[in-house]
């Protein structure tokens, strides 16, 4: 534990509030997020030296107190804190694990909007998840990438690191001249001074911390637009340009198809970030422009772009609700195949149920390991039941209500919770209200929450 007392805070006035909770009691990541406040905006000024692997940052966090606060926590893993202010006045702070506890000079009243500034630096950590995957800050061949699912964003900026607290962002990244820094939202200018270039990005729509990203490298960035004027920003590592050109050219077509099926696109730009295959072990639905390690195939591109509706705009309230993100994006792949001369969604469902969809027996059996509505632990929130069996739940709904009402449901769901958060109970209630007279009991009991392989009439 490290303790620092800001000089301006030493004679602080009395406080009458109580400390905000360290963690929001997520069922799988209880230390993630914090109580007592709601973040509305992050302003991040970052500078990265790839040779030294050193990150220097200033985070200005604007939040609203949801209780009378004597202290509050921010999530920050590793990195050295140089100082903290609240409303411009030095604040006392201490570190314990991933918790940065801040005690303002004066108490904060419930409903009060306040601004916290944290100065920090060091070598940002790469975090190994419970399932063995890597997240946080990942050094790459020519830079680095920040990937946040489920908790990695705390490796490169302090914040309320839980999907239930979404905010807008301004991110400025300074890197050696010749490198490019890509982030979420839209570019807000760049400037070069003394051999270093600063790239500024602005995200106007609320964003969960786990889909925030910074990608630094020798990217070639192309700017274009869809037929209806949606700006596209696509950043590609030069080594992947040839391999990815054909599939990335499908982005306007895929977005048009997804808008037709899922409703209005929820953000003000789209695109992709394509890095080298060895730079990360997975694609991720980073908001506005998904990240891909190497050239994606069409199915993966469809999946990650579908997340812009389901996962990024409509964000799970907790990590237990991951199937609302991954099941939807997986079902989007099935629908794409159905509409583009591939197997129908019904054929894919039947093959999965029969157990001959995958080549390996263990892969076919893995989808029945646990119900999608209740993953068996933090190490399993990205396992096959969340993806495949989650998609099967949606297909059972489609079988029950018919195509016309099914598309009304998934479009209405995306619209009703646009830029917000929702959980599984919200979804089941929405479906039941949207299809009165239909009985979904067996779907919820057997397919969404039931253990093992359900019987199928």
mmCIF file with all atom_site columns, C-alpha atoms in Angstrom, residues 100-198:
data_model
loop_
_atom_site.group_PDB
_atom_site.id
_atom_site.type_symbol
_atom_site.label_atom_id
_atom_site.label_alt_id
_atom_site.label_comp_id
_atom_site.label_asym_id
_atom_site.label_entity_id
_atom_site.label_seq_id
_atom_site.pdbx_PDB_ins_code
_atom_site.Cartn_x
_atom_site.Cartn_y
_atom_site.Cartn_z
_atom_site.occupancy
_atom_site.B_iso_or_equiv
_atom_site.pdbx_formal_charge
_atom_site.auth_seq_id
_atom_site.auth_comp_id
_atom_site.auth_asym_id
_atom_site.auth_atom_id
_atom_site.pdbx_PDB_model_num
ATOM 1  C CA . UNK A 1 100 ? -7.020  4.159   -5.834  1.00 0.00 ? 100 UNK A CA 1
ATOM 2  C CA . UNK A 1 101 ? -8.913  5.659   -2.897  1.00 0.00 ? 101 UNK A CA 1
ATOM 3  C CA . UNK A 1 102 ? -9.379  9.430   -3.043  1.00 0.00 ? 102 UNK A CA 1
ATOM 4  C CA . UNK A 1 103 ? -10.386 11.589  -0.075  1.00 0.00 ? 103 UNK A CA 1
ATOM 5  C CA . UNK A 1 104 ? -11.467 15.075  -1.240  1.00 0.00 ? 104 UNK A CA 1
ATOM 6  C CA . UNK A 1 105 ? -10.525 18.201  0.699   1.00 0.00 ? 105 UNK A CA 1
ATOM 7  C CA . UNK A 1 106 ? -14.217 18.615  1.487   1.00 0.00 ? 106 UNK A CA 1
ATOM 8  C CA . UNK A 1 107 ? -17.121 16.221  1.380   1.00 0.00 ? 107 UNK A CA 1
ATOM 9  C CA . UNK A 1 108 ? -19.137 15.925  -1.818  1.00 0.00 ? 108 UNK A CA 1
ATOM 10 C CA . UNK A 1 109 ? -22.893 16.311  -1.643  1.00 0.00 ? 109 UNK A CA 1
ATOM 11 C CA . UNK A 1 110 ? -25.251 13.886  -3.295  1.00 0.00 ? 110 UNK A CA 1
ATOM 12 C CA . UNK A 1 111 ? -26.095 15.189  -6.765  1.00 0.00 ? 111 UNK A CA 1
ATOM 13 C CA . UNK A 1 112 ? -22.965 17.340  -6.964  1.00 0.00 ? 112 UNK A CA 1
ATOM 14 C CA . UNK A 1 113 ? -20.909 17.253  -10.155 1.00 0.00 ? 113 UNK A CA 1
ATOM 15 C CA . UNK A 1 114 ? -17.190 17.168  -9.435  1.00 0.00 ? 114 UNK A CA 1
ATOM 16 C CA . UNK A 1 115 ? -13.956 16.888  -11.368 1.00 0.00 ? 115 UNK A CA 1
ATOM 17 C CA . UNK A 1 116 ? -11.045 14.657  -10.325 1.00 0.00 ? 116 UNK A CA 1
ATOM 18 C CA . UNK A 1 117 ? -7.617  14.877  -11.943 1.00 0.00 ? 117 UNK A CA 1
ATOM 19 C CA . UNK A 1 118 ? -5.071  12.072  -11.610 1.00 0.00 ? 118 UNK A CA 1
ATOM 20 C CA . UNK A 1 119 ? -1.473  12.311  -12.818 1.00 0.00 ? 119 UNK A CA 1
ATOM 21 C CA . UNK A 1 120 ? 0.211   8.961   -13.356 1.00 0.00 ? 120 UNK A CA 1
ATOM 22 C CA . UNK A 1 121 ? 3.057   7.225   -15.198 1.00 0.00 ? 121 UNK A CA 1
ATOM 23 C CA . UNK A 1 122 ? 4.952   3.975   -15.553 1.00 0.00 ? 122 UNK A CA 1
ATOM 24 C CA . UNK A 1 123 ? 4.917   0.748   -17.537 1.00 0.00 ? 123 UNK A CA 1
ATOM 25 C CA . UNK A 1 124 ? 1.259   -0.166  -18.004 1.00 0.00 ? 124 UNK A CA 1
ATOM 26 C CA . UNK A 1 125 ? 0.625   -3.822  -17.212 1.00 0.00 ? 125 UNK A CA 1
ATOM 27 C CA . UNK A 1 126 ? -0.617  -6.640  -19.376 1.00 0.00 ? 126 UNK A CA 1
ATOM 28 C CA . UNK A 1 127 ? -3.289  -8.499  -17.426 1.00 0.00 ? 127 UNK A CA 1
ATOM 29 C CA . UNK A 1 128 ? -3.819  -12.257 -17.681 1.00 0.00 ? 128 UNK A CA 1
ATOM 30 C CA . UNK A 1 129 ? -7.507  -13.095 -17.387 1.00 0.00 ? 129 UNK A CA 1
ATOM 31 C CA . UNK A 1 130 ? -8.983  -16.024 -15.535 1.00 0.00 ? 130 UNK A CA 1
ATOM 32 C CA . UNK A 1 131 ? -9.333  -17.814 -18.887 1.00 0.00 ? 131 UNK A CA 1
ATOM 33 C CA . UNK A 1 132 ? -5.669  -17.227 -19.761 1.00 0.00 ? 132 UNK A CA 1
ATOM 34 C CA . UNK A 1 133 ? -6.215  -14.485 -22.355 1.00 0.00 ? 133 UNK A CA 1
ATOM 35 C CA . UNK A 1 134 ? -4.274  -11.210 -22.276 1.00 0.00 ? 134 UNK A CA 1
ATOM 36 C CA . UNK A 1 135 ? -5.757  -7.746  -21.919 1.00 0.00 ? 135 UNK A CA 1
ATOM 37 C CA . UNK A 1 136 ? -4.876  -4.338  -20.561 1.00 0.00 ? 136 UNK A CA 1
ATOM 38 C CA . UNK A 1 137 ? -1.861  -2.800  -22.288 1.00 0.00 ? 137 UNK A CA 1
ATOM 39 C CA . UNK A 1 138 ? -0.349  -5.055  -24.946 1.00 0.00 ? 138 UNK A CA 1
ATOM 40 C CA . UNK A 1 139 ? 3.001   -3.993  -26.455 1.00 0.00 ? 139 UNK A CA 1
ATOM 41 C CA . UNK A 1 140 ? 3.070   -4.676  -30.195 1.00 0.00 ? 140 UNK A CA 1
ATOM 42 C CA . UNK A 1 141 ? 5.746   -4.906  -32.866 1.00 0.00 ? 141 UNK A CA 1
ATOM 43 C CA . UNK A 1 142 ? 5.677   -1.144  -33.446 1.00 0.00 ? 142 UNK A CA 1
ATOM 44 C CA . UNK A 1 143 ? 3.670   0.311   -30.550 1.00 0.00 ? 143 UNK A CA 1
ATOM 45 C CA . UNK A 1 144 ? 0.923   -0.928  -28.252 1.00 0.00 ? 144 UNK A CA 1
ATOM 46 C CA . UNK A 1 145 ? -2.806  -1.521  -27.992 1.00 0.00 ? 145 UNK A CA 1
ATOM 47 C CA . UNK A 1 146 ? -5.130  -1.065  -25.033 1.00 0.00 ? 146 UNK A CA 1
ATOM 48 C CA . UNK A 1 147 ? -7.870  -3.709  -24.822 1.00 0.00 ? 147 UNK A CA 1
ATOM 49 C CA . UNK A 1 148 ? -10.295 -3.722  -21.939 1.00 0.00 ? 148 UNK A CA 1
ATOM 50 C CA . UNK A 1 149 ? -12.534 -6.798  -21.786 1.00 0.00 ? 149 UNK A CA 1
ATOM 51 C CA . UNK A 1 150 ? -13.372 -7.456  -19.045 1.00 0.00 ? 150 UNK A CA 1
ATOM 52 C CA . UNK A 1 151 ? -11.230 -5.278  -16.737 1.00 0.00 ? 151 UNK A CA 1
ATOM 53 C CA . UNK A 1 152 ? -8.154  -4.233  -18.745 1.00 0.00 ? 152 UNK A CA 1
ATOM 54 C CA . UNK A 1 153 ? -8.855  -0.514  -19.108 1.00 0.00 ? 153 UNK A CA 1
ATOM 55 C CA . UNK A 1 154 ? -7.569  0.087   -15.577 1.00 0.00 ? 154 UNK A CA 1
ATOM 56 C CA . UNK A 1 155 ? -4.110  -0.788  -16.934 1.00 0.00 ? 155 UNK A CA 1
ATOM 57 C CA . UNK A 1 156 ? -3.932  2.520   -18.808 1.00 0.00 ? 156 UNK A CA 1
ATOM 58 C CA . UNK A 1 157 ? -6.351  4.964   -17.167 1.00 0.00 ? 157 UNK A CA 1
ATOM 59 C CA . UNK A 1 158 ? -8.071  5.334   -13.789 1.00 0.00 ? 158 UNK A CA 1
ATOM 60 C CA . UNK A 1 159 ? -11.829 5.139   -13.767 1.00 0.00 ? 159 UNK A CA 1
ATOM 61 C CA . UNK A 1 160 ? -15.041 3.420   -12.785 1.00 0.00 ? 160 UNK A CA 1
ATOM 62 C CA . UNK A 1 161 ? -14.132 0.228   -14.585 1.00 0.00 ? 161 UNK A CA 1
ATOM 63 C CA . UNK A 1 162 ? -17.449 -1.576  -14.932 1.00 0.00 ? 162 UNK A CA 1
ATOM 64 C CA . UNK A 1 163 ? -19.819 -1.778  -17.920 1.00 0.00 ? 163 UNK A CA 1
ATOM 65 C CA . UNK A 1 164 ? -22.674 -0.313  -15.866 1.00 0.00 ? 164 UNK A CA 1
ATOM 66 C CA . UNK A 1 165 ? -21.045 3.151   -15.829 1.00 0.00 ? 165 UNK A CA 1
ATOM 67 C CA . UNK A 1 166 ? -20.775 4.563   -19.338 1.00 0.00 ? 166 UNK A CA 1
ATOM 68 C CA . UNK A 1 167 ? -19.372 7.989   -20.222 1.00 0.00 ? 167 UNK A CA 1
ATOM 69 C CA . UNK A 1 168 ? -18.220 10.165  -23.099 1.00 0.00 ? 168 UNK A CA 1
ATOM 70 C CA . UNK A 1 169 ? -14.502 10.512  -23.819 1.00 0.00 ? 169 UNK A CA 1
ATOM 71 C CA . UNK A 1 170 ? -11.839 12.854  -25.140 1.00 0.00 ? 170 UNK A CA 1
ATOM 72 C CA . UNK A 1 171 ? -8.555  11.021  -25.659 1.00 0.00 ? 171 UNK A CA 1
ATOM 73 C CA . UNK A 1 172 ? -5.307  12.675  -26.755 1.00 0.00 ? 172 UNK A CA 1
ATOM 74 C CA . UNK A 1 173 ? -2.279  10.456  -27.378 1.00 0.00 ? 173 UNK A CA 1
ATOM 75 C CA . UNK A 1 174 ? 1.246   11.761  -28.013 1.00 0.00 ? 174 UNK A CA 1
ATOM 76 C CA . UNK A 1 175 ? 3.674   9.383   -29.734 1.00 0.00 ? 175 UNK A CA 1
ATOM 77 C CA . UNK A 1 176 ? 6.991   9.655   -31.582 1.00 0.00 ? 176 UNK A CA 1
ATOM 78 C CA . UNK A 1 177 ? 6.630   11.191  -35.034 1.00 0.00 ? 177 UNK A CA 1
ATOM 79 C CA . UNK A 1 178 ? 5.995   8.485   -37.629 1.00 0.00 ? 178 UNK A CA 1
ATOM 80 C CA . UNK A 1 179 ? 3.615   6.539   -35.422 1.00 0.00 ? 179 UNK A CA 1
ATOM 81 C CA . UNK A 1 180 ? -0.163  6.921   -35.393 1.00 0.00 ? 180 UNK A CA 1
ATOM 82 C CA . UNK A 1 181 ? -2.532  6.704   -32.434 1.00 0.00 ? 181 UNK A CA 1
ATOM 83 C CA . UNK A 1 182 ? -6.085  5.524   -33.152 1.00 0.00 ? 182 UNK A CA 1
ATOM 84 C CA . UNK A 1 183 ? -8.933  5.568   -30.648 1.00 0.00 ? 183 UNK A CA 1
ATOM 85 C CA . UNK A 1 184 ? -12.714 5.578   -30.454 1.00 0.00 ? 184 UNK A CA 1
ATOM 86 C CA . UNK A 1 185 ? -15.082 8.161   -31.850 1.00 0.00 ? 185 UNK A CA 1
ATOM 87 C CA . UNK A 1 186 ? -13.937 10.701  -34.416 1.00 0.00 ? 186 UNK A CA 1
ATOM 88 C CA . UNK A 1 187 ? -10.601 12.458  -34.940 1.00 0.00 ? 187 UNK A CA 1
ATOM 89 C CA . UNK A 1 188 ? -10.460 15.903  -33.336 1.00 0.00 ? 188 UNK A CA 1
ATOM 90 C CA . UNK A 1 189 ? -7.165  17.106  -34.751 1.00 0.00 ? 189 UNK A CA 1
ATOM 91 C CA . UNK A 1 190 ? -3.474  16.313  -34.655 1.00 0.00 ? 190 UNK A CA 1
ATOM 92 C CA . UNK A 1 191 ? -0.314  18.344  -34.202 1.00 0.00 ? 191 UNK A CA 1
ATOM 93 C CA . UNK A 1 192 ? 3.423   17.712  -34.288 1.00 0.00 ? 192 UNK A CA 1
ATOM 94 C CA . UNK A 1 193 ? 5.987   19.417  -32.090 1.00 0.00 ? 193 UNK A CA 1
ATOM 95 C CA . UNK A 1 194 ? 9.598   18.559  -31.315 1.00 0.00 ? 194 UNK A CA 1
ATOM 96 C CA . UNK A 1 195 ? 9.465   15.183  -32.995 1.00 0.00 ? 195 UNK A CA 1
ATOM 97 C CA . UNK A 1 196 ? 6.247   14.015  -31.352 1.00 0.00 ? 196 UNK A CA 1
ATOM 98 C CA . UNK A 1 197 ? 2.721   13.937  -32.740 1.00 0.00 ? 197 UNK A CA 1
ATOM 99 C CA . UNK A 1 198 ? -0.464  14.266  -30.717 1.00 0.00 ? 198 UNK A CA 1
#
